[in-house]
Short mmCIF file of C-alpha atoms in Angstrom, two decimals:
data_model
loop_
_atom_site.label_atom_id
_atom_site.label_comp_id
_atom_site.label_asym_id
_atom_site.label_seq_id
_atom_site.Cartn_x
_atom_site.Cartn_y
_atom_site.Cartn_z
CA UNK A 1 75.28 96.65 104.41
CA UNK A 2 77.70 93.86 105.24
CA UNK A 3 80.74 93.81 102.95
CA UNK A 4 82.86 90.75 102.29
CA UNK A 5 86.53 91.15 103.16
CA UNK A 6 89.22 89.26 101.27
CA UNK A 7 92.51 89.44 103.25
CA UNK A 8 94.92 87.62 100.97
CA UNK A 9 97.96 85.73 102.22
CA UNK A 10 100.34 88.54 103.17
CA UNK A 11 97.80 90.30 105.40
CA UNK A 12 97.92 87.27 107.70
CA UNK A 13 101.71 87.17 107.87
CA UNK A 14 104.23 89.93 107.13
CA UNK A 15 101.60 92.67 106.66
CA UNK A 16 99.59 91.83 109.79
CA UNK A 17 99.81 95.43 110.99
CA UNK A 18 98.07 96.53 107.78
CA UNK A 19 95.08 94.28 108.47
CA UNK A 20 94.91 95.01 112.19
CA UNK A 21 94.88 98.77 111.69
CA UNK A 22 92.41 98.64 108.80
CA UNK A 23 89.89 96.47 110.64
CA UNK A 24 90.11 98.73 113.69
CA UNK A 25 89.43 101.73 111.44
CA UNK A 26 86.48 100.00 109.80
CA UNK A 27 84.99 99.20 113.20
CA UNK A 28 85.45 102.75 114.47
CA UNK A 29 83.79 104.22 111.36
CA UNK A 30 80.89 101.77 111.40
CA UNK A 31 81.87 99.92 108.23
CA UNK A 32 80.34 96.43 108.42
CA UNK A 33 83.15 94.25 107.07
CA UNK A 34 83.30 90.49 107.53
CA UNK A 35 86.14 88.21 106.49
CA UNK A 36 85.18 85.80 103.74
CA UNK A 37 85.34 82.19 105.00
CA UNK A 38 87.44 79.60 103.16
CA UNK A 39 89.27 82.13 101.02
CA UNK A 40 92.28 81.05 99.03
CA UNK A 41 95.24 82.85 97.48
CA UNK A 42 94.19 85.34 94.77
CA UNK A 43 96.83 83.96 92.44
CA UNK A 44 99.24 86.78 93.32
CA UNK A 45 100.07 87.97 89.82
CA UNK A 46 97.45 88.42 87.12
CA UNK A 47 98.23 86.28 84.10
CA UNK A 48 98.53 88.20 80.83
CA UNK A 49 98.05 85.02 78.77
CA UNK A 50 94.54 85.11 77.29
CA UNK A 51 94.28 81.32 77.02
CA UNK A 52 95.54 80.57 80.55
CA UNK A 53 92.18 79.93 82.18
CA UNK A 54 93.69 77.94 85.05
CA UNK A 55 95.41 81.06 86.37
CA UNK A 56 91.99 82.68 86.79
CA UNK A 57 90.54 79.94 89.00
CA UNK A 58 91.91 81.36 92.25
CA UNK A 59 90.43 84.86 92.00
CA UNK A 60 87.19 83.70 90.34
CA UNK A 61 86.68 81.06 93.05
CA UNK A 62 86.92 83.82 95.67
CA UNK A 63 84.34 85.92 93.82
CA UNK A 64 82.05 82.90 93.37
CA UNK A 65 82.16 82.17 97.10
CA UNK A 66 81.32 85.80 97.92
CA UNK A 67 78.38 85.62 95.50
CA UNK A 68 77.25 82.33 96.99
CA UNK A 69 77.08 83.93 100.43
CA UNK A 70 74.90 86.72 99.07
CA UNK A 71 77.46 89.54 99.08
CA UNK A 72 77.18 92.32 96.51
CA UNK A 73 80.49 93.99 97.45
CA UNK A 74 83.92 92.60 98.29
CA UNK A 75 86.78 94.69 99.59
CA UNK A 76 90.48 94.08 99.99
CA UNK A 77 93.52 95.96 101.28
CA UNK A 78 96.47 94.59 99.30
CA UNK A 79 97.05 96.40 96.01
CA UNK A 80 98.11 93.19 94.31
CA UNK A 81 95.05 91.23 95.49
CA UNK A 82 92.81 94.09 94.37
CA UNK A 83 94.43 94.22 90.94
CA UNK A 84 94.29 90.44 90.42
CA UNK A 85 90.64 90.16 91.48
CA UNK A 86 89.50 93.08 89.31
CA UNK A 87 91.36 91.89 86.22
CA UNK A 88 90.07 88.34 86.66
CA UNK A 89 86.52 89.69 86.82
CA UNK A 90 87.14 91.72 83.66
CA UNK A 91 88.66 88.64 81.98
CA UNK A 92 85.37 86.75 82.04
CA UNK A 93 82.96 89.70 81.84
CA UNK A 94 81.01 89.47 78.60
CA UNK A 95 82.73 86.24 77.51
CA UNK A 96 80.30 83.41 78.17
CA UNK A 97 82.65 80.76 76.77
CA UNK A 98 85.45 81.61 79.17
CA UNK A 99 83.02 81.90 82.05
CA UNK A 100 81.44 78.54 81.33
CA UNK A 101 84.83 76.79 81.11
CA UNK A 102 85.92 78.26 84.45
CA UNK A 103 82.62 77.37 86.11
CA UNK A 104 83.01 73.82 84.77
CA UNK A 105 86.44 73.60 86.42
CA UNK A 106 84.84 74.67 89.71
CA UNK A 107 81.99 72.17 89.69
CA UNK A 108 81.97 71.97 93.50
CA UNK A 109 81.35 75.73 93.76
CA UNK A 110 78.28 77.76 92.92
CA UNK A 111 78.51 79.16 89.40
CA UNK A 112 80.09 82.60 89.23
CA UNK A 113 77.88 85.14 87.47
CA UNK A 114 79.83 88.39 87.87
CA UNK A 115 77.56 90.26 90.27
CA UNK A 116 80.05 91.00 93.06
CA UNK A 117 81.57 94.46 92.93
CA UNK A 118 85.22 94.72 94.04
CA UNK A 119 86.22 97.84 95.93
CA UNK A 120 89.56 98.67 97.44
CA UNK A 121 89.34 99.79 101.09
CA UNK A 122 90.43 103.28 100.01
CA UNK A 123 87.36 103.49 97.77
CA UNK A 124 85.11 102.52 100.69
CA UNK A 125 86.65 105.32 102.76
CA UNK A 126 86.08 107.85 99.99
CA UNK A 127 82.46 106.72 99.65
CA UNK A 128 82.04 107.26 103.38
CA UNK A 129 83.03 110.85 102.71
CA UNK A 130 85.90 113.14 103.61
CA UNK A 131 83.68 115.13 105.99
CA UNK A 132 82.92 111.93 107.93
CA UNK A 133 86.64 111.17 108.14
CA UNK A 134 87.44 114.71 109.32
CA UNK A 135 84.82 114.38 112.06
CA UNK A 136 86.47 111.15 113.27
CA UNK A 137 89.93 112.69 113.73
CA UNK A 138 91.05 112.65 117.36
CA UNK A 139 94.69 113.61 116.91
CA UNK A 140 95.67 116.40 114.58
CA UNK A 141 98.47 115.44 112.19
CA UNK A 142 99.21 119.07 111.32
CA UNK A 143 102.78 119.52 110.20
CA UNK A 144 103.29 115.87 109.24
CA UNK A 145 104.60 115.82 105.67
CA UNK A 146 103.58 112.53 104.09
CA UNK A 147 104.51 111.31 100.61
CA UNK A 148 101.79 109.11 99.09
CA UNK A 149 103.30 106.26 97.11
CA UNK A 150 100.92 104.39 94.78
CA UNK A 151 103.21 102.11 92.81
CA UNK A 152 101.63 100.21 89.93
CA UNK A 153 98.77 97.98 90.96
CA UNK A 154 96.22 100.46 92.30
CA UNK A 155 96.45 102.39 89.03
CA UNK A 156 97.37 100.12 86.14
CA UNK A 157 95.92 99.06 83.82
CA UNK A 158 93.58 102.05 83.57
CA UNK A 159 90.52 99.75 83.52
CA UNK A 160 91.42 98.56 87.03
CA UNK A 161 92.53 101.90 88.45
CA UNK A 162 90.92 103.29 91.60
CA UNK A 163 91.84 106.86 90.55
CA UNK A 164 93.42 108.84 87.73
CA UNK A 165 96.24 106.51 86.71
CA UNK A 166 98.69 109.35 85.96
CA UNK A 167 97.77 111.92 88.61
CA UNK A 168 96.04 110.10 91.47
CA UNK A 169 94.75 112.09 94.44
CA UNK A 170 92.91 109.59 96.63
CA UNK A 171 95.71 109.12 99.18
CA UNK A 172 96.46 112.85 99.22
CA UNK A 173 92.78 113.61 99.90
CA UNK A 174 92.79 111.10 102.74
CA UNK A 175 95.92 112.61 104.32
CA UNK A 176 94.47 116.12 104.02
CA UNK A 177 91.26 114.97 105.71
CA UNK A 178 93.36 113.64 108.59
CA UNK A 179 95.20 116.95 108.90
CA UNK A 180 98.53 115.86 107.43
CA UNK A 181 100.33 117.62 104.58
CA UNK A 182 100.60 115.38 101.50
CA UNK A 183 103.81 115.81 99.57
CA UNK A 184 103.81 115.50 95.79
CA UNK A 185 106.80 113.72 94.32
CA UNK A 186 107.24 112.61 90.71
CA UNK A 187 108.15 108.99 91.57
CA UNK A 188 104.86 108.27 93.35
CA UNK A 189 103.52 106.09 90.49
CA UNK A 190 106.83 104.46 89.51
CA UNK A 191 107.29 100.71 89.99
CA UNK A 192 109.29 99.68 93.09
CA UNK A 193 110.73 96.64 91.32
CA UNK A 194 108.08 94.21 92.50
CA UNK A 195 109.09 90.53 92.68
CA UNK A 196 112.49 91.25 91.17
CA UNK A 197 113.37 91.73 94.82
CA UNK A 198 113.54 87.92 95.19
CA UNK A 199 116.28 87.43 92.59
CA UNK A 200 117.86 90.85 92.07
CA UNK A 201 117.71 92.66 95.42
CA UNK A 202 120.43 95.13 94.49
CA UNK A 203 118.47 96.32 91.45
CA UNK A 204 115.38 96.82 93.63
CA UNK A 205 117.48 98.60 96.27
CA UNK A 206 118.76 101.06 93.68
CA UNK A 207 115.22 101.68 92.44
CA UNK A 208 113.88 102.08 95.98
CA UNK A 209 116.70 104.53 96.68
CA UNK A 210 115.56 106.78 93.82
CA UNK A 211 111.93 106.66 95.01
CA UNK A 212 112.78 107.37 98.65
CA UNK A 213 115.27 110.13 97.88
CA UNK A 214 112.83 111.73 95.44
CA UNK A 215 110.21 111.83 98.21
CA UNK A 216 112.73 113.24 100.69
CA UNK A 217 113.97 115.89 98.23
CA UNK A 218 110.40 117.10 97.91
CA UNK A 219 110.02 117.52 101.66
CA UNK A 220 108.57 114.22 102.86
CA UNK A 221 109.37 112.93 106.34
CA UNK A 222 107.56 109.61 105.78
CA UNK A 223 105.97 107.57 102.99
CA UNK A 224 102.67 105.67 102.94
CA UNK A 225 101.59 102.82 100.70
CA UNK A 226 98.80 100.28 100.26
CA UNK A 227 100.93 97.42 98.97
CA UNK A 228 102.78 94.89 101.15
CA UNK A 229 105.32 94.22 98.41
CA UNK A 230 105.95 97.93 97.86
CA UNK A 231 106.30 98.28 101.62
CA UNK A 232 108.90 95.52 101.72
CA UNK A 233 110.90 97.01 98.87
CA UNK A 234 110.80 100.55 100.24
CA UNK A 235 111.15 99.70 103.94
CA UNK A 236 113.05 96.44 104.37
CA UNK A 237 115.38 97.07 101.44
CA UNK A 238 116.71 100.21 103.14
CA UNK A 239 119.48 98.07 104.68
CA UNK A 240 120.48 97.03 101.15
CA UNK A 241 120.37 100.68 100.09
CA UNK A 242 122.84 101.59 102.84
CA UNK A 243 125.27 98.97 101.57
CA UNK A 244 125.20 100.60 98.13
CA UNK A 245 124.82 104.23 99.21
CA UNK A 246 126.57 104.58 102.62
CA UNK A 247 125.26 108.12 103.14
CA UNK A 248 121.61 107.09 102.90
CA UNK A 249 119.44 108.03 105.89
CA UNK A 250 116.42 105.94 106.93
CA UNK A 251 112.98 107.25 106.05
CA UNK A 252 109.86 105.72 107.68
CA UNK A 253 107.43 103.77 105.48
CA UNK A 254 103.90 103.07 106.74
CA UNK A 255 100.69 101.56 105.51
CA UNK A 256 98.16 104.34 105.08
CA UNK A 257 95.97 102.67 107.71
CA UNK A 258 98.72 102.99 110.33
CA UNK A 259 98.81 106.78 109.91
CA UNK A 260 95.03 106.84 109.83
CA UNK A 261 94.79 104.82 113.08
CA UNK A 262 97.04 107.37 114.74
CA UNK A 263 94.83 110.24 113.57
CA UNK A 264 91.64 108.50 114.70
CA UNK A 265 93.10 107.82 118.13
CA UNK A 266 92.66 104.09 117.83
CA UNK A 267 94.43 102.56 120.79
CA UNK A 268 94.04 98.94 119.74
CA UNK A 269 97.44 97.32 119.65
CA UNK A 270 98.76 97.14 116.13
CA UNK A 271 101.00 94.15 115.77
CA UNK A 272 104.20 95.07 114.00
CA UNK A 273 105.20 92.87 111.13
#
């Protein structure tokens, strides 16, 4: 079954390595994923205002276009895109008045009816099965101690969560299937500071420091994530952390697909962001 793929803006720019590695994994595992044509920004942040219908046009337009092309499932990689798309779908589900108003705004599009199911790429991998993933491993990651950082948007609100929102296991199960040793650390579901990084980088650096040091104190040698913004705050802000905490030592931060590509022996060049 062909699945629509919604990249989102960051996957084409600063998180290019995330997309490249994920698409190579999908191809190697036989997942039939095709990029949605004429996609637009998801809207980035889900609006909490119940009367702000205009903020829902971006994500609903994407879902309408997937429906119009006959897709029943749409997947995405970015945690923020996933969260925005799912909450926009929930916003109009069962509310015919809202749905009609939004469809009226998008008169040049096919009407959205709510039939497309949104699945994060991690969910597709789990549906493929851990045994299938174990069979695909070409390079044993035994001894690699990986901390799985979820952040907020894969897990909250609970209605949009891809796993238990307090004690998620999906990334740990994936790392175990690849032969790595997942490391539990209490800060794995704490917020990284999100877009506060644009105006208050020092606050985000202090928060990232606590997350990274908590992972290190629990034995991690690297951290994985599924969010480009979390990646930026935990990886790129390490230079800000050093300015505040001179004794801080770098700790690698990867997208989970980069570690997975290594385990699957995928040699396709992964462009570094």
